[in-house]
GROMACS .gro file of C-alpha atoms in nm:
model
  393
    1UNK     CA    1   0.000   0.000   0.000
    2UNK     CA    2   0.157   0.333  -0.109
    3UNK     CA    3   0.242   0.583   0.158
    4UNK     CA    4   0.069   0.924   0.163
    5UNK     CA    5   0.291   1.212   0.060
    6UNK     CA    6   0.389   1.433   0.349
    7UNK     CA    7   0.281   1.799   0.316
    8UNK     CA    8   0.560   2.033   0.212
    9UNK     CA    9   0.721   2.225   0.494
   10UNK     CA   10   0.723   2.533   0.268
   11UNK     CA   11   0.346   2.512   0.230
   12UNK     CA   12   0.306   2.513   0.608
   13UNK     CA   13   0.462   2.862   0.616
   14UNK     CA   14   0.241   3.021   0.347
   15UNK     CA   15  -0.068   3.060   0.566
   16UNK     CA   16   0.144   3.223   0.836
   17UNK     CA   17   0.253   3.512   0.613
   18UNK     CA   18  -0.081   3.703   0.608
   19UNK     CA   19  -0.119   3.647   0.982
   20UNK     CA   20   0.231   3.783   1.045
   21UNK     CA   21   0.160   4.087   0.825
   22UNK     CA   22  -0.167   4.150   1.012
   23UNK     CA   23   0.010   4.128   1.350
   24UNK     CA   24   0.282   4.367   1.231
   25UNK     CA   25   0.018   4.617   1.118
   26UNK     CA   26  -0.162   4.587   1.452
   27UNK     CA   27   0.160   4.644   1.647
   28UNK     CA   28   0.249   4.945   1.430
   29UNK     CA   29  -0.099   5.088   1.475
   30UNK     CA   30  -0.081   5.038   1.851
   31UNK     CA   31   0.262   5.201   1.875
   32UNK     CA   32   0.152   5.501   1.666
   33UNK     CA   33  -0.151   5.554   1.889
   34UNK     CA   34   0.079   5.563   2.194
   35UNK     CA   35   0.384   5.738   2.045
   36UNK     CA   36   0.204   5.961   1.796
   37UNK     CA   37   0.434   6.154   1.560
   38UNK     CA   38   0.235   6.476   1.603
   39UNK     CA   39   0.450   6.687   1.372
   40UNK     CA   40   0.376   6.444   1.087
   41UNK     CA   41   0.022   6.332   1.165
   42UNK     CA   42  -0.110   6.661   1.308
   43UNK     CA   43   0.128   6.933   1.180
   44UNK     CA   44  -0.134   7.207   1.237
   45UNK     CA   45  -0.232   7.087   1.583
   46UNK     CA   46  -0.472   6.838   1.738
   47UNK     CA   47  -0.733   6.827   2.012
   48UNK     CA   48  -0.550   6.679   2.308
   49UNK     CA   49  -0.426   6.810   2.643
   50UNK     CA   50  -0.071   6.914   2.734
   51UNK     CA   51   0.091   6.903   2.390
   52UNK     CA   52   0.404   7.091   2.292
   53UNK     CA   53   0.569   7.027   1.957
   54UNK     CA   54   0.700   7.202   1.649
   55UNK     CA   55   0.642   7.129   1.283
   56UNK     CA   56   0.669   7.276   0.935
   57UNK     CA   57   0.335   7.346   0.773
   58UNK     CA   58   0.165   7.503   0.474
   59UNK     CA   59  -0.188   7.631   0.429
   60UNK     CA   60  -0.511   7.434   0.443
   61UNK     CA   61  -0.603   7.545   0.087
   62UNK     CA   62  -0.283   7.410  -0.070
   63UNK     CA   63  -0.316   7.050   0.045
   64UNK     CA   64  -0.355   6.845  -0.270
   65UNK     CA   65  -0.401   7.162  -0.479
   66UNK     CA   66  -0.128   7.192  -0.742
   67UNK     CA   67  -0.215   7.551  -0.836
   68UNK     CA   68  -0.184   7.731  -0.502
   69UNK     CA   69   0.160   7.860  -0.406
   70UNK     CA   70   0.237   7.703  -0.067
   71UNK     CA   71   0.368   7.923   0.213
   72UNK     CA   72   0.588   7.690   0.413
   73UNK     CA   73   0.640   7.816   0.768
   74UNK     CA   74   0.759   7.711   1.111
   75UNK     CA   75   0.479   7.618   1.348
   76UNK     CA   76   0.469   7.572   1.725
   77UNK     CA   77   0.168   7.409   1.887
   78UNK     CA   78   0.104   7.408   2.262
   79UNK     CA   79  -0.215   7.302   2.440
   80UNK     CA   80  -0.317   7.330   2.804
   81UNK     CA   81  -0.489   7.082   3.033
   82UNK     CA   82  -0.824   7.170   2.876
   83UNK     CA   83  -0.693   7.085   2.526
   84UNK     CA   84  -0.713   7.454   2.432
   85UNK     CA   85  -0.431   7.632   2.254
   86UNK     CA   86  -0.270   7.807   2.551
   87UNK     CA   87   0.090   7.812   2.671
   88UNK     CA   88  -0.004   7.707   3.026
   89UNK     CA   89  -0.306   7.580   3.217
   90UNK     CA   90  -0.455   7.858   3.426
   91UNK     CA   91  -0.749   7.872   3.667
   92UNK     CA   92  -0.802   8.245   3.635
   93UNK     CA   93  -0.763   8.490   3.345
   94UNK     CA   94  -0.846   8.852   3.278
   95UNK     CA   95  -1.023   8.762   2.954
   96UNK     CA   96  -1.130   8.448   2.770
   97UNK     CA   97  -1.150   8.435   2.392
   98UNK     CA   98  -1.427   8.208   2.261
   99UNK     CA   99  -1.463   8.148   1.888
  100UNK     CA  100  -1.369   7.923   1.599
  101UNK     CA  101  -1.039   7.842   1.426
  102UNK     CA  102  -0.972   8.210   1.339
  103UNK     CA  103  -0.977   8.319   1.704
  104UNK     CA  104  -0.763   8.017   1.791
  105UNK     CA  105  -0.491   8.130   1.550
  106UNK     CA  106  -0.545   7.854   1.294
  107UNK     CA  107  -0.260   7.837   1.045
  108UNK     CA  108  -0.023   8.049   1.257
  109UNK     CA  109   0.240   7.956   1.513
  110UNK     CA  110   0.165   7.983   1.885
  111UNK     CA  111   0.330   8.321   1.939
  112UNK     CA  112   0.099   8.488   1.685
  113UNK     CA  113  -0.235   8.368   1.826
  114UNK     CA  114  -0.499   8.637   1.887
  115UNK     CA  115  -0.505   8.559   2.260
  116UNK     CA  116  -0.126   8.582   2.278
  117UNK     CA  117  -0.120   8.914   2.093
  118UNK     CA  118  -0.400   9.053   2.313
  119UNK     CA  119  -0.201   8.958   2.624
  120UNK     CA  120   0.098   9.153   2.495
  121UNK     CA  121  -0.110   9.454   2.386
  122UNK     CA  122  -0.304   9.486   2.712
  123UNK     CA  123  -0.054   9.354   2.964
  124UNK     CA  124  -0.331   9.126   3.093
  125UNK     CA  125  -0.381   8.749   3.086
  126UNK     CA  126  -0.594   8.656   2.783
  127UNK     CA  127  -0.647   8.288   2.702
  128UNK     CA  128  -0.847   8.072   2.464
  129UNK     CA  129  -1.157   7.904   2.602
  130UNK     CA  130  -1.135   7.537   2.699
  131UNK     CA  131  -1.176   7.313   2.394
  132UNK     CA  132  -1.548   7.270   2.331
  133UNK     CA  133  -1.553   6.915   2.201
  134UNK     CA  134  -1.356   6.799   2.507
  135UNK     CA  135  -1.496   7.007   2.794
  136UNK     CA  136  -1.834   7.103   2.645
  137UNK     CA  137  -1.934   6.806   2.425
  138UNK     CA  138  -2.255   6.869   2.232
  139UNK     CA  139  -2.251   7.244   2.302
  140UNK     CA  140  -2.218   7.506   2.030
  141UNK     CA  141  -2.037   7.836   2.077
  142UNK     CA  142  -2.345   8.011   2.220
  143UNK     CA  143  -2.421   7.736   2.473
  144UNK     CA  144  -2.057   7.730   2.579
  145UNK     CA  145  -2.069   8.107   2.640
  146UNK     CA  146  -2.382   8.064   2.852
  147UNK     CA  147  -2.212   7.795   3.063
  148UNK     CA  148  -1.898   8.006   3.115
  149UNK     CA  149  -2.107   8.305   3.220
  150UNK     CA  150  -2.323   8.097   3.454
  151UNK     CA  151  -2.049   7.904   3.636
  152UNK     CA  152  -1.737   8.109   3.552
  153UNK     CA  153  -1.540   7.789   3.500
  154UNK     CA  154  -1.323   7.599   3.417
  155UNK     CA  155  -1.128   7.926   3.389
  156UNK     CA  156  -1.250   8.218   3.597
  157UNK     CA  157  -1.263   8.542   3.399
  158UNK     CA  158  -1.362   8.908   3.412
  159UNK     CA  159  -1.424   8.948   3.038
  160UNK     CA  160  -1.566   8.708   2.780
  161UNK     CA  161  -1.475   8.785   2.417
  162UNK     CA  162  -1.713   8.620   2.172
  163UNK     CA  163  -1.576   8.611   1.815
  164UNK     CA  164  -1.803   8.576   1.510
  165UNK     CA  165  -1.693   8.534   1.147
  166UNK     CA  166  -1.905   8.740   0.909
  167UNK     CA  167  -1.961   8.442   0.675
  168UNK     CA  168  -2.136   8.256   0.962
  169UNK     CA  169  -2.429   8.494   0.915
  170UNK     CA  170  -2.549   8.280   0.622
  171UNK     CA  171  -2.535   7.949   0.811
  172UNK     CA  172  -2.858   7.750   0.802
  173UNK     CA  173  -3.026   7.698   1.139
  174UNK     CA  174  -3.249   7.413   1.251
  175UNK     CA  175  -3.414   7.280   1.564
  176UNK     CA  176  -3.438   7.504   1.867
  177UNK     CA  177  -3.356   7.870   1.827
  178UNK     CA  178  -3.016   7.985   1.952
  179UNK     CA  179  -3.185   8.183   2.231
  180UNK     CA  180  -3.377   7.871   2.343
  181UNK     CA  181  -3.053   7.672   2.361
  182UNK     CA  182  -2.893   7.946   2.569
  183UNK     CA  183  -3.194   7.961   2.800
  184UNK     CA  184  -3.179   7.583   2.851
  185UNK     CA  185  -2.820   7.617   2.974
  186UNK     CA  186  -2.896   7.917   3.195
  187UNK     CA  187  -3.204   7.757   3.353
  188UNK     CA  188  -3.115   7.389   3.369
  189UNK     CA  189  -2.740   7.322   3.344
  190UNK     CA  190  -2.601   7.187   3.671
  191UNK     CA  191  -2.252   7.101   3.555
  192UNK     CA  192  -2.051   7.028   3.242
  193UNK     CA  193  -2.256   6.868   2.964
  194UNK     CA  194  -2.231   6.492   2.921
  195UNK     CA  195  -2.306   6.277   2.620
  196UNK     CA  196  -2.519   5.964   2.640
  197UNK     CA  197  -2.338   5.628   2.615
  198UNK     CA  198  -2.466   5.592   2.257
  199UNK     CA  199  -2.333   5.938   2.165
  200UNK     CA  200  -1.997   5.864   2.326
  201UNK     CA  201  -1.970   5.535   2.137
  202UNK     CA  202  -2.063   5.704   1.808
  203UNK     CA  203  -1.801   5.970   1.875
  204UNK     CA  204  -1.542   5.705   1.956
  205UNK     CA  205  -1.612   5.520   1.630
  206UNK     CA  206  -1.580   5.842   1.432
  207UNK     CA  207  -1.259   5.930   1.611
  208UNK     CA  208  -1.102   5.592   1.533
  209UNK     CA  209  -1.219   5.614   1.172
  210UNK     CA  210  -1.082   5.967   1.123
  211UNK     CA  211  -0.765   5.949   1.330
  212UNK     CA  212  -0.644   5.593   1.304
  213UNK     CA  213  -0.272   5.611   1.207
  214UNK     CA  214  -0.338   5.384   0.911
  215UNK     CA  215  -0.624   5.611   0.799
  216UNK     CA  216  -0.400   5.919   0.826
  217UNK     CA  217  -0.121   5.754   0.626
  218UNK     CA  218  -0.374   5.639   0.367
  219UNK     CA  219  -0.513   5.994   0.329
  220UNK     CA  220  -0.165   6.139   0.293
  221UNK     CA  221  -0.080   5.880   0.029
  222UNK     CA  222  -0.407   5.943  -0.154
  223UNK     CA  223  -0.338   6.319  -0.159
  224UNK     CA  224   0.014   6.260  -0.291
  225UNK     CA  225  -0.107   6.031  -0.571
  226UNK     CA  226  -0.397   6.261  -0.665
  227UNK     CA  227  -0.187   6.577  -0.679
  228UNK     CA  228   0.085   6.401  -0.877
  229UNK     CA  229  -0.167   6.270  -1.128
  230UNK     CA  230  -0.330   6.611  -1.171
  231UNK     CA  231   0.008   6.776  -1.219
  232UNK     CA  232   0.087   6.537  -1.503
  233UNK     CA  233  -0.249   6.612  -1.666
  234UNK     CA  234  -0.199   6.987  -1.620
  235UNK     CA  235   0.146   6.984  -1.779
  236UNK     CA  236  -0.001   6.785  -2.067
  237UNK     CA  237  -0.265   7.062  -2.103
  238UNK     CA  238  -0.544   6.811  -2.044
  239UNK     CA  239  -0.646   6.959  -1.711
  240UNK     CA  240  -0.723   7.331  -1.665
  241UNK     CA  241  -0.695   7.542  -1.353
  242UNK     CA  242  -1.041   7.552  -1.201
  243UNK     CA  243  -1.220   7.491  -0.873
  244UNK     CA  244  -1.579   7.474  -0.754
  245UNK     CA  245  -1.485   7.609  -0.412
  246UNK     CA  246  -1.188   7.843  -0.470
  247UNK     CA  247  -1.103   8.156  -0.664
  248UNK     CA  248  -0.742   8.205  -0.772
  249UNK     CA  249  -0.552   8.534  -0.771
  250UNK     CA  250  -0.221   8.566  -0.956
  251UNK     CA  251  -0.008   8.816  -0.767
  252UNK     CA  252   0.365   8.885  -0.790
  253UNK     CA  253   0.444   8.537  -0.921
  254UNK     CA  254   0.232   8.364  -0.658
  255UNK     CA  255  -0.111   8.206  -0.677
  256UNK     CA  256  -0.345   8.298  -0.392
  257UNK     CA  257  -0.644   8.082  -0.303
  258UNK     CA  258  -0.964   8.250  -0.182
  259UNK     CA  259  -1.281   8.060  -0.082
  260UNK     CA  260  -1.553   8.145  -0.333
  261UNK     CA  261  -1.799   8.413  -0.238
  262UNK     CA  262  -2.160   8.302  -0.215
  263UNK     CA  263  -2.456   8.494  -0.350
  264UNK     CA  264  -2.619   8.485  -0.006
  265UNK     CA  265  -2.315   8.651   0.154
  266UNK     CA  266  -2.253   8.906  -0.122
  267UNK     CA  267  -2.611   9.030  -0.146
  268UNK     CA  268  -2.701   9.003   0.218
  269UNK     CA  269  -3.040   9.157   0.304
  270UNK     CA  270  -3.104   9.378   0.605
  271UNK     CA  271  -3.273   9.092   0.785
  272UNK     CA  272  -3.249   8.713   0.774
  273UNK     CA  273  -3.356   8.438   1.013
  274UNK     CA  274  -2.993   8.366   1.102
  275UNK     CA  275  -2.915   8.733   1.164
  276UNK     CA  276  -3.221   8.783   1.385
  277UNK     CA  277  -3.145   8.474   1.591
  278UNK     CA  278  -2.779   8.566   1.640
  279UNK     CA  279  -2.861   8.924   1.743
  280UNK     CA  280  -3.125   8.799   1.986
  281UNK     CA  281  -2.888   8.538   2.127
  282UNK     CA  282  -2.598   8.778   2.178
  283UNK     CA  283  -2.827   9.033   2.340
  284UNK     CA  284  -2.944   8.758   2.578
  285UNK     CA  285  -2.583   8.661   2.659
  286UNK     CA  286  -2.493   9.027   2.713
  287UNK     CA  287  -2.779   9.076   2.960
  288UNK     CA  288  -2.688   8.756   3.144
  289UNK     CA  289  -2.321   8.865   3.161
  290UNK     CA  290  -2.425   9.190   3.329
  291UNK     CA  291  -2.613   8.995   3.596
  292UNK     CA  292  -2.303   8.786   3.657
  293UNK     CA  293  -2.072   9.087   3.672
  294UNK     CA  294  -1.873   8.979   3.366
  295UNK     CA  295  -1.797   9.208   3.073
  296UNK     CA  296  -1.916   9.072   2.737
  297UNK     CA  297  -1.751   9.177   2.411
  298UNK     CA  298  -1.839   9.062   2.059
  299UNK     CA  299  -1.578   9.079   1.783
  300UNK     CA  300  -1.668   9.048   1.414
  301UNK     CA  301  -1.389   8.908   1.197
  302UNK     CA  302  -1.391   8.944   0.816
  303UNK     CA  303  -1.362   8.620   0.621
  304UNK     CA  304  -1.101   8.596   0.348
  305UNK     CA  305  -1.368   8.586   0.077
  306UNK     CA  306  -1.496   8.926   0.193
  307UNK     CA  307  -1.150   9.081   0.236
  308UNK     CA  308  -1.019   8.977  -0.108
  309UNK     CA  309  -1.344   8.990  -0.303
  310UNK     CA  310  -1.248   9.286  -0.521
  311UNK     CA  311  -0.932   9.112  -0.641
  312UNK     CA  312  -1.081   8.787  -0.769
  313UNK     CA  313  -1.152   8.745  -1.140
  314UNK     CA  314  -1.526   8.802  -1.111
  315UNK     CA  315  -1.587   9.004  -0.792
  316UNK     CA  316  -1.927   9.068  -0.642
  317UNK     CA  317  -2.049   9.420  -0.583
  318UNK     CA  318  -2.081   9.426  -0.205
  319UNK     CA  319  -2.240   9.719  -0.029
  320UNK     CA  320  -2.007   9.863   0.233
  321UNK     CA  321  -1.841   9.592   0.440
  322UNK     CA  322  -2.111   9.334   0.375
  323UNK     CA  323  -2.314   9.152   0.641
  324UNK     CA  324  -2.057   9.227   0.911
  325UNK     CA  325  -2.160   9.593   0.905
  326UNK     CA  326  -2.530   9.506   0.931
  327UNK     CA  327  -2.452   9.274   1.222
  328UNK     CA  328  -2.242   9.541   1.394
  329UNK     CA  329  -2.517   9.804   1.362
  330UNK     CA  330  -2.784   9.571   1.500
  331UNK     CA  331  -2.574   9.468   1.800
  332UNK     CA  332  -2.482   9.829   1.875
  333UNK     CA  333  -2.850   9.921   1.875
  334UNK     CA  334  -2.905   9.652   2.141
  335UNK     CA  335  -2.631   9.798   2.359
  336UNK     CA  336  -2.390   9.508   2.306
  337UNK     CA  337  -2.020   9.597   2.321
  338UNK     CA  338  -1.886   9.508   1.975
  339UNK     CA  339  -1.575   9.559   1.765
  340UNK     CA  340  -1.535   9.509   1.391
  341UNK     CA  341  -1.216   9.571   1.195
  342UNK     CA  342  -1.326   9.523   0.835
  343UNK     CA  343  -1.214   9.873   0.736
  344UNK     CA  344  -0.861   9.828   0.868
  345UNK     CA  345  -0.827   9.476   0.727
  346UNK     CA  346  -0.950   9.575   0.380
  347UNK     CA  347  -0.721   9.877   0.370
  348UNK     CA  348  -0.431   9.645   0.454
  349UNK     CA  349  -0.540   9.405   0.177
  350UNK     CA  350  -0.546   9.697  -0.068
  351UNK     CA  351  -0.193   9.789   0.039
  352UNK     CA  352  -0.084   9.428  -0.005
  353UNK     CA  353  -0.232   9.391  -0.353
  354UNK     CA  354  -0.147   9.734  -0.496
  355UNK     CA  355   0.160   9.858  -0.309
  356UNK     CA  356   0.345   9.547  -0.200
  357UNK     CA  357   0.237   9.563   0.163
  358UNK     CA  358   0.256   9.267   0.406
  359UNK     CA  359   0.019   8.978   0.339
  360UNK     CA  360  -0.295   9.001   0.552
  361UNK     CA  361  -0.418   8.644   0.507
  362UNK     CA  362  -0.195   8.349   0.422
  363UNK     CA  363  -0.179   8.301   0.045
  364UNK     CA  364  -0.250   7.931   0.079
  365UNK     CA  365  -0.478   7.938   0.380
  366UNK     CA  366  -0.832   8.043   0.470
  367UNK     CA  367  -0.698   8.205   0.790
  368UNK     CA  368  -0.543   8.542   0.858
  369UNK     CA  369  -0.168   8.588   0.885
  370UNK     CA  370   0.021   8.713   1.194
  371UNK     CA  371   0.006   9.062   1.041
  372UNK     CA  372  -0.370   9.037   0.987
  373UNK     CA  373  -0.417   8.913   1.343
  374UNK     CA  374  -0.219   9.211   1.474
  375UNK     CA  375  -0.446   9.454   1.286
  376UNK     CA  376  -0.758   9.300   1.436
  377UNK     CA  377  -0.619   9.262   1.789
  378UNK     CA  378  -0.507   9.626   1.804
  379UNK     CA  379  -0.870   9.726   1.747
  380UNK     CA  380  -0.991   9.475   2.006
  381UNK     CA  381  -0.732   9.593   2.259
  382UNK     CA  382  -0.859   9.951   2.227
  383UNK     CA  383  -1.200   9.830   2.343
  384UNK     CA  384  -1.072   9.570   2.586
  385UNK     CA  385  -0.853   9.794   2.803
  386UNK     CA  386  -1.139  10.010   2.941
  387UNK     CA  387  -1.358   9.700   2.988
  388UNK     CA  388  -1.086   9.540   3.198
  389UNK     CA  389  -1.052   9.855   3.406
  390UNK     CA  390  -1.429   9.863   3.465
  391UNK     CA  391  -1.435   9.495   3.563
  392UNK     CA  392  -1.149   9.551   3.811
  393UNK     CA  393  -1.347   9.811   4.009
   0.00000   0.00000   0.00000
């Protein structure tokens, strides 16, 4: 009776190869979660406490875009114990700045942040508000302001600066009104907001999906392949310079990128549902701040699309300074302390584009440059100094 052939030793190893590769990937993923190379994975910063690292970055509008001239710059990122972009964790400050990426100094190194510049201009301690998605999960900017005014924590303050971008005035609203959300916090909040277990799990899944090291590497590789492919097509004159979301400005051998202006923003009426709700909400916050003995200051920051509108290929005819001026006038009528610096910023943009002045917004970024921040913060400081003196009495 013939003997059965013994299985090849080589064959016994084949099935182990995919398992070994999988284990290696798992170990690499685990190590990158623990020893995250922040400067490579998060060169422009990340939401996490007690970070301090340096990187080299370019603008958010030049990633994967072969037409925009990148502005490569040194970047320092520091976060405090509340995951906010502050040099140190403090329990008490003279003023808190609450806003979006513009007020947090997005695109600029730590030393140029609005809060940092305001501290230097006023000689007082000005810090960014605790990171909303960490400390105030589920709250928007208005609800966060209501919580800070009600409890004066996690950082005690004498002045709350509430920054609004003028392009936010066209945002669609749904559900409860902004004022109703604020009232809910004022009347019912007992402590920091908490998500339900289902919401926490959904957030965890999204976080893993978006920030897994393998996902980050895959996105970077995809961007590299896409931009390389488009560059080949462009050089072959098969692909033309165009974008559904950006306007391009050719200036002194560089290509600027500007988010496209919308019809709703350019031809903004005297009254919209969003405008009315925001005015009502900020008036409510201002009245509540007075009861709590805290000064409340609104700042209105011009978006890049407004500031550079006249220099794009097909500019819109915008009346005055656009919706920011309407917003400013309405808040002033309500007695809300407010600062806008559209005039100064647009004059600086004119100087940049016609007389070779310093760049006001990064060429390759939606955010303002250190010079642009300094223009805005000088105007804010003029208003902030007397408010701080009043609050110290």
